[in-house]
């Protein structure tokens, strides 16, 4: 903390230094101080996007999920190509089982990170819970195709294949599942 503190005094407008300080303070359980630091980094009441995202993250760390999701949702609307925000929102919405919101976030995430199996896993999970089986199956297949070490995707894909009586596909999926899990 001492090093980051010196960096902040040398260049208090350095977003990266403020971000490091906020994470250190959070790790130390000093969330009110971290919030103060963020408030001091705003220009005319507006934080740079990375620090606004960090504020949402900090609110989640402070066990304020509704406020955290609200901050991140607003930031996501302003910055739809900000992948880190989409990833955080996907994780939080999945944990809260907010499938409809997760579906929209996961679609943005798969657009931003088309080779990320977890992004496709979020879309598949949301789709499955919204009973959009076609989209769920496609997303599970994409996720598992990207990462055969992803048993959540593989097992769900296998279930779809068996339900569809696509036994040859199911046998191949089962073979890779047994190999990798």
mmCIF file of N, CA and C in Angstrom, residues 79-163:
data_model
loop_
_atom_site.group_PDB
_atom_site.id
_atom_site.type_symbol
_atom_site.label_atom_id
_atom_site.label_comp_id
_atom_site.label_asym_id
_atom_site.label_seq_id
_atom_site.Cartn_x
_atom_site.Cartn_y
_atom_site.Cartn_z
ATOM 1 N N UNK A 79 -20.854 2.058 -22.452
ATOM 2 C CA UNK A 79 -19.640 1.452 -23.016
ATOM 3 C C UNK A 79 -19.902 -0.014 -23.388
ATOM 4 N N UNK A 80 -20.728 -0.264 -24.412
ATOM 5 C CA UNK A 80 -21.115 -1.645 -24.723
ATOM 6 C C UNK A 80 -19.955 -2.538 -25.177
ATOM 7 N N UNK A 81 -18.832 -1.960 -25.537
ATOM 8 C CA UNK A 81 -17.679 -2.760 -25.972
ATOM 9 C C UNK A 81 -16.651 -2.963 -24.873
ATOM 10 N N UNK A 82 -16.998 -2.626 -23.653
ATOM 11 C CA UNK A 82 -16.082 -2.769 -22.513
ATOM 12 C C UNK A 82 -16.251 -4.183 -21.959
ATOM 13 N N UNK A 83 -15.402 -5.090 -22.408
ATOM 14 C CA UNK A 83 -15.519 -6.508 -22.091
ATOM 15 C C UNK A 83 -15.474 -6.840 -20.618
ATOM 16 N N UNK A 84 -14.619 -6.153 -19.865
ATOM 17 C CA UNK A 84 -14.506 -6.457 -18.439
ATOM 18 C C UNK A 84 -15.826 -6.218 -17.727
ATOM 19 N N UNK A 85 -16.523 -5.156 -18.100
ATOM 20 C CA UNK A 85 -17.822 -4.856 -17.488
ATOM 21 C C UNK A 85 -18.833 -5.931 -17.853
ATOM 22 N N UNK A 86 -18.837 -6.344 -19.126
ATOM 23 C CA UNK A 86 -19.771 -7.391 -19.540
ATOM 24 C C UNK A 86 -19.500 -8.685 -18.771
ATOM 25 N N UNK A 87 -18.220 -9.020 -18.581
ATOM 26 C CA UNK A 87 -17.850 -10.248 -17.858
ATOM 27 C C UNK A 87 -18.326 -10.180 -16.407
ATOM 28 N N UNK A 88 -18.099 -9.047 -15.739
ATOM 29 C CA UNK A 88 -18.533 -8.898 -14.352
ATOM 30 C C UNK A 88 -20.055 -9.024 -14.250
ATOM 31 N N UNK A 89 -20.750 -8.316 -15.133
ATOM 32 C CA UNK A 89 -22.212 -8.388 -15.120
ATOM 33 C C UNK A 89 -22.697 -9.816 -15.355
ATOM 34 N N UNK A 90 -22.094 -10.506 -16.305
ATOM 35 C CA UNK A 90 -22.509 -11.887 -16.588
ATOM 36 C C UNK A 90 -22.355 -12.760 -15.349
ATOM 37 N N UNK A 91 -21.227 -12.632 -14.692
ATOM 38 C CA UNK A 91 -20.990 -13.427 -13.483
ATOM 39 C C UNK A 91 -22.029 -13.119 -12.414
ATOM 40 N N UNK A 92 -22.260 -11.847 -12.177
ATOM 41 C CA UNK A 92 -23.192 -11.454 -11.118
ATOM 42 C C UNK A 92 -24.631 -11.824 -11.452
ATOM 43 N N UNK A 93 -25.037 -11.592 -12.696
ATOM 44 C CA UNK A 93 -26.409 -11.926 -13.085
ATOM 45 C C UNK A 93 -26.637 -13.431 -13.052
ATOM 46 N N UNK A 94 -25.624 -14.190 -13.398
ATOM 47 C CA UNK A 94 -25.726 -15.650 -13.318
ATOM 48 C C UNK A 94 -25.914 -16.089 -11.869
ATOM 49 N N UNK A 95 -25.115 -15.519 -10.985
ATOM 50 C CA UNK A 95 -25.238 -15.863 -9.557
ATOM 51 C C UNK A 95 -26.624 -15.522 -9.020
ATOM 52 N N UNK A 96 -27.212 -14.455 -9.523
ATOM 53 C CA UNK A 96 -28.535 -14.007 -9.058
ATOM 54 C C UNK A 96 -29.676 -14.673 -9.842
ATOM 55 N N UNK A 97 -29.302 -15.482 -10.849
ATOM 56 C CA UNK A 97 -30.282 -16.190 -11.682
ATOM 57 C C UNK A 97 -31.230 -15.218 -12.403
ATOM 58 N N UNK A 98 -30.686 -14.087 -12.814
ATOM 59 C CA UNK A 98 -31.437 -13.102 -13.582
ATOM 60 C C UNK A 98 -31.222 -13.427 -15.055
ATOM 61 N N UNK A 99 -31.943 -14.439 -15.531
ATOM 62 C CA UNK A 99 -31.684 -15.035 -16.837
ATOM 63 C C UNK A 99 -31.924 -14.085 -17.996
ATOM 64 N N UNK A 100 -32.972 -13.282 -17.924
ATOM 65 C CA UNK A 100 -33.290 -12.384 -19.042
ATOM 66 C C UNK A 100 -32.177 -11.352 -19.208
ATOM 67 N N UNK A 101 -31.771 -10.718 -18.129
ATOM 68 C CA UNK A 101 -30.685 -9.733 -18.214
ATOM 69 C C UNK A 101 -29.381 -10.411 -18.623
ATOM 70 N N UNK A 102 -29.150 -11.601 -18.077
ATOM 71 C CA UNK A 102 -27.930 -12.336 -18.420
ATOM 72 C C UNK A 102 -27.868 -12.634 -19.913
ATOM 73 N N UNK A 103 -28.999 -12.984 -20.502
ATOM 74 C CA UNK A 103 -28.999 -13.305 -21.921
ATOM 75 C C UNK A 103 -28.473 -12.131 -22.750
ATOM 76 N N UNK A 104 -28.953 -10.927 -22.478
ATOM 77 C CA UNK A 104 -28.494 -9.757 -23.225
ATOM 78 C C UNK A 104 -27.015 -9.477 -23.013
ATOM 79 N N UNK A 105 -26.573 -9.561 -21.770
ATOM 80 C CA UNK A 105 -25.161 -9.331 -21.457
ATOM 81 C C UNK A 105 -24.302 -10.403 -22.112
ATOM 82 N N UNK A 106 -24.739 -11.643 -22.050
ATOM 83 C CA UNK A 106 -23.961 -12.743 -22.622
ATOM 84 C C UNK A 106 -23.862 -12.617 -24.140
ATOM 85 N N UNK A 107 -24.896 -12.129 -24.778
ATOM 86 C CA UNK A 107 -24.822 -11.910 -26.227
ATOM 87 C C UNK A 107 -23.771 -10.856 -26.551
ATOM 88 N N UNK A 108 -23.724 -9.785 -25.761
ATOM 89 C CA UNK A 108 -22.675 -8.772 -25.975
ATOM 90 C C UNK A 108 -21.303 -9.376 -25.712
ATOM 91 N N UNK A 109 -21.217 -10.174 -24.667
ATOM 92 C CA UNK A 109 -19.935 -10.776 -24.299
ATOM 93 C C UNK A 109 -19.439 -11.730 -25.393
ATOM 94 N N UNK A 110 -20.329 -12.530 -25.964
ATOM 95 C CA UNK A 110 -19.900 -13.440 -27.033
ATOM 96 C C UNK A 110 -19.506 -12.670 -28.292
ATOM 97 N N UNK A 111 -20.108 -11.505 -28.503
ATOM 98 C CA UNK A 111 -19.704 -10.673 -29.641
ATOM 99 C C UNK A 111 -18.303 -10.112 -29.403
ATOM 100 N N UNK A 112 -18.047 -9.696 -28.171
ATOM 101 C CA UNK A 112 -16.743 -9.116 -27.843
ATOM 102 C C UNK A 112 -15.653 -10.171 -27.715
ATOM 103 N N UNK A 113 -16.027 -11.347 -27.225
ATOM 104 C CA UNK A 113 -15.061 -12.410 -26.961
ATOM 105 C C UNK A 113 -15.549 -13.719 -27.575
ATOM 106 N N UNK A 114 -15.556 -13.794 -28.897
ATOM 107 C CA UNK A 114 -16.148 -14.968 -29.554
ATOM 108 C C UNK A 114 -15.394 -16.276 -29.312
ATOM 109 N N UNK A 115 -14.176 -16.205 -28.847
ATOM 110 C CA UNK A 115 -13.401 -17.426 -28.581
ATOM 111 C C UNK A 115 -13.299 -17.747 -27.094
ATOM 112 N N UNK A 116 -14.168 -17.164 -26.308
ATOM 113 C CA UNK A 116 -14.173 -17.367 -24.859
ATOM 114 C C UNK A 116 -15.291 -18.348 -24.498
ATOM 115 N N UNK A 117 -14.916 -19.533 -24.074
ATOM 116 C CA UNK A 117 -15.917 -20.565 -23.782
ATOM 117 C C UNK A 117 -16.862 -20.163 -22.657
ATOM 118 N N UNK A 118 -16.362 -19.451 -21.653
ATOM 119 C CA UNK A 118 -17.229 -19.043 -20.536
ATOM 120 C C UNK A 118 -18.306 -18.078 -21.011
ATOM 121 N N UNK A 119 -17.973 -17.197 -21.949
ATOM 122 C CA UNK A 119 -18.978 -16.275 -22.495
ATOM 123 C C UNK A 119 -20.125 -17.065 -23.115
ATOM 124 N N UNK A 120 -19.771 -18.087 -23.900
ATOM 125 C CA UNK A 120 -20.796 -18.934 -24.512
ATOM 126 C C UNK A 120 -21.541 -19.748 -23.451
ATOM 127 N N UNK A 121 -20.844 -20.115 -22.385
ATOM 128 C CA UNK A 121 -21.492 -20.828 -21.285
ATOM 129 C C UNK A 121 -22.553 -19.980 -20.604
ATOM 130 N N UNK A 122 -22.253 -18.692 -20.418
ATOM 131 C CA UNK A 122 -23.263 -17.794 -19.835
ATOM 132 C C UNK A 122 -24.484 -17.693 -20.736
ATOM 133 N N UNK A 123 -24.237 -17.563 -22.048
ATOM 134 C CA UNK A 123 -25.367 -17.476 -22.981
ATOM 135 C C UNK A 123 -26.169 -18.781 -22.962
ATOM 136 N N UNK A 124 -25.493 -19.904 -22.945
ATOM 137 C CA UNK A 124 -26.179 -21.197 -22.913
ATOM 138 C C UNK A 124 -27.012 -21.356 -21.652
ATOM 139 N N UNK A 125 -26.443 -20.983 -20.514
ATOM 140 C CA UNK A 125 -27.151 -21.113 -19.234
ATOM 141 C C UNK A 125 -28.403 -20.246 -19.223
ATOM 142 N N UNK A 126 -28.249 -18.992 -19.646
ATOM 143 C CA UNK A 126 -29.411 -18.099 -19.690
ATOM 144 C C UNK A 126 -30.467 -18.648 -20.643
ATOM 145 N N UNK A 127 -30.030 -19.069 -21.823
ATOM 146 C CA UNK A 127 -30.967 -19.581 -22.830
ATOM 147 C C UNK A 127 -31.707 -20.813 -22.327
ATOM 148 N N UNK A 128 -30.984 -21.703 -21.673
ATOM 149 C CA UNK A 128 -31.600 -22.919 -21.150
ATOM 150 C C UNK A 128 -32.670 -22.563 -20.111
ATOM 151 N N UNK A 129 -32.337 -21.627 -19.234
ATOM 152 C CA UNK A 129 -33.295 -21.246 -18.196
ATOM 153 C C UNK A 129 -34.461 -20.430 -18.734
ATOM 154 N N UNK A 130 -34.283 -19.829 -19.901
ATOM 155 C CA UNK A 130 -35.382 -19.114 -20.560
ATOM 156 C C UNK A 130 -36.122 -20.017 -21.547
ATOM 157 N N UNK A 131 -35.739 -21.289 -21.532
ATOM 158 C CA UNK A 131 -36.358 -22.324 -22.356
ATOM 159 C C UNK A 131 -36.195 -22.076 -23.849
ATOM 160 N N UNK A 132 -35.091 -21.444 -24.209
ATOM 161 C CA UNK A 132 -34.735 -21.290 -25.619
ATOM 162 C C UNK A 132 -33.728 -22.395 -25.926
ATOM 163 N N UNK A 133 -34.255 -23.592 -26.178
ATOM 164 C CA UNK A 133 -33.407 -24.779 -26.326
ATOM 165 C C UNK A 133 -32.472 -24.697 -27.524
ATOM 166 N N UNK A 134 -32.947 -24.145 -28.621
ATOM 167 C CA UNK A 134 -32.100 -24.074 -29.814
ATOM 168 C C UNK A 134 -30.869 -23.221 -29.533
ATOM 169 N N UNK A 135 -31.091 -22.047 -28.980
ATOM 170 C CA UNK A 135 -29.964 -21.169 -28.667
ATOM 171 C C UNK A 135 -29.066 -21.783 -27.595
ATOM 172 N N UNK A 136 -29.660 -22.432 -26.607
ATOM 173 C CA UNK A 136 -28.877 -23.064 -25.543
ATOM 174 C C UNK A 136 -27.975 -24.158 -26.121
ATOM 175 N N UNK A 137 -28.553 -25.021 -26.961
ATOM 176 C CA UNK A 137 -27.761 -26.116 -27.540
ATOM 177 C C UNK A 137 -26.604 -25.564 -28.373
ATOM 178 N N UNK A 138 -26.890 -24.570 -29.210
ATOM 179 C CA UNK A 138 -25.842 -23.975 -30.045
ATOM 180 C C UNK A 138 -24.734 -23.354 -29.192
ATOM 181 N N UNK A 139 -25.130 -22.678 -28.142
ATOM 182 C CA UNK A 139 -24.136 -22.032 -27.275
ATOM 183 C C UNK A 139 -23.326 -23.068 -26.492
ATOM 184 N N UNK A 140 -23.974 -24.134 -26.016
ATOM 185 C CA UNK A 140 -23.216 -25.202 -25.336
ATOM 186 C C UNK A 140 -22.230 -25.854 -26.307
ATOM 187 N N UNK A 141 -22.679 -26.079 -27.542
ATOM 188 C CA UNK A 141 -21.792 -26.682 -28.539
ATOM 189 C C UNK A 141 -20.596 -25.780 -28.824
ATOM 190 N N UNK A 142 -20.855 -24.490 -28.945
ATOM 191 C CA UNK A 142 -19.767 -23.541 -29.206
ATOM 192 C C UNK A 142 -18.800 -23.520 -28.013
ATOM 193 N N UNK A 143 -19.338 -23.449 -26.799
ATOM 194 C CA UNK A 143 -18.494 -23.416 -25.599
ATOM 195 C C UNK A 143 -17.640 -24.664 -25.486
ATOM 196 N N UNK A 144 -18.262 -25.805 -25.716
ATOM 197 C CA UNK A 144 -17.527 -27.066 -25.586
ATOM 198 C C UNK A 144 -16.535 -27.249 -26.726
ATOM 199 N N UNK A 145 -16.889 -26.775 -27.904
ATOM 200 C CA UNK A 145 -15.958 -26.832 -29.024
ATOM 201 C C UNK A 145 -14.717 -25.980 -28.779
ATOM 202 N N UNK A 146 -14.898 -24.864 -28.096
ATOM 203 C CA UNK A 146 -13.765 -24.002 -27.766
ATOM 204 C C UNK A 146 -12.908 -24.572 -26.640
ATOM 205 N N UNK A 147 -13.555 -25.288 -25.715
ATOM 206 C CA UNK A 147 -12.820 -25.790 -24.552
ATOM 207 C C UNK A 147 -13.372 -27.135 -24.100
ATOM 208 N N UNK A 148 -12.771 -28.238 -24.552
ATOM 209 C CA UNK A 148 -13.250 -29.552 -24.139
ATOM 210 C C UNK A 148 -12.942 -29.864 -22.667
ATOM 211 N N UNK A 149 -12.299 -28.940 -21.982
ATOM 212 C CA UNK A 149 -12.074 -29.078 -20.527
ATOM 213 C C UNK A 149 -13.208 -28.417 -19.737
ATOM 214 N N UNK A 150 -14.257 -28.001 -20.415
ATOM 215 C CA UNK A 150 -15.371 -27.265 -19.801
ATOM 216 C C UNK A 150 -16.530 -28.231 -19.596
ATOM 217 N N UNK A 151 -16.533 -28.950 -18.460
ATOM 218 C CA UNK A 151 -17.533 -30.005 -18.267
ATOM 219 C C UNK A 151 -18.970 -29.498 -18.201
ATOM 220 N N UNK A 152 -19.192 -28.279 -17.710
ATOM 221 C CA UNK A 152 -20.556 -27.728 -17.681
ATOM 222 C C UNK A 152 -21.146 -27.715 -19.089
ATOM 223 N N UNK A 153 -20.363 -27.234 -20.041
ATOM 224 C CA UNK A 153 -20.841 -27.184 -21.421
ATOM 225 C C UNK A 153 -20.965 -28.594 -22.001
ATOM 226 N N UNK A 154 -19.961 -29.426 -21.770
ATOM 227 C CA UNK A 154 -19.978 -30.776 -22.321
ATOM 228 C C UNK A 154 -21.128 -31.610 -21.814
ATOM 229 N N UNK A 155 -21.380 -31.560 -20.533
ATOM 230 C CA UNK A 155 -22.471 -32.374 -19.960
ATOM 231 C C UNK A 155 -23.835 -31.911 -20.466
ATOM 232 N N UNK A 156 -24.010 -30.604 -20.552
ATOM 233 C CA UNK A 156 -25.288 -30.093 -21.054
ATOM 234 C C UNK A 156 -25.459 -30.380 -22.538
ATOM 235 N N UNK A 157 -24.373 -30.267 -23.298
ATOM 236 C CA UNK A 157 -24.437 -30.622 -24.712
ATOM 237 C C UNK A 157 -24.810 -32.101 -24.868
ATOM 238 N N UNK A 158 -24.195 -32.953 -24.065
ATOM 239 C CA UNK A 158 -24.503 -34.379 -24.094
ATOM 240 C C UNK A 158 -25.989 -34.621 -23.805
ATOM 241 N N UNK A 159 -26.532 -33.933 -22.815
ATOM 242 C CA UNK A 159 -27.964 -34.069 -22.505
ATOM 243 C C UNK A 159 -28.825 -33.709 -23.711
ATOM 244 N N UNK A 160 -28.481 -32.611 -24.391
ATOM 245 C CA UNK A 160 -29.239 -32.227 -25.585
ATOM 246 C C UNK A 160 -29.130 -33.288 -26.661
ATOM 247 N N UNK A 161 -27.924 -33.800 -26.885
ATOM 248 C CA UNK A 161 -27.724 -34.805 -27.928
ATOM 249 C C UNK A 161 -28.523 -36.070 -27.643
ATOM 250 N N UNK A 162 -28.548 -36.494 -26.398
ATOM 251 C CA UNK A 162 -29.326 -37.692 -26.033
ATOM 252 C C UNK A 162 -30.818 -37.427 -26.214
ATOM 253 N N UNK A 163 -31.258 -36.243 -25.751
ATOM 254 C CA UNK A 163 -32.675 -35.884 -25.902
ATOM 255 C C UNK A 163 -33.088 -35.868 -27.371
#
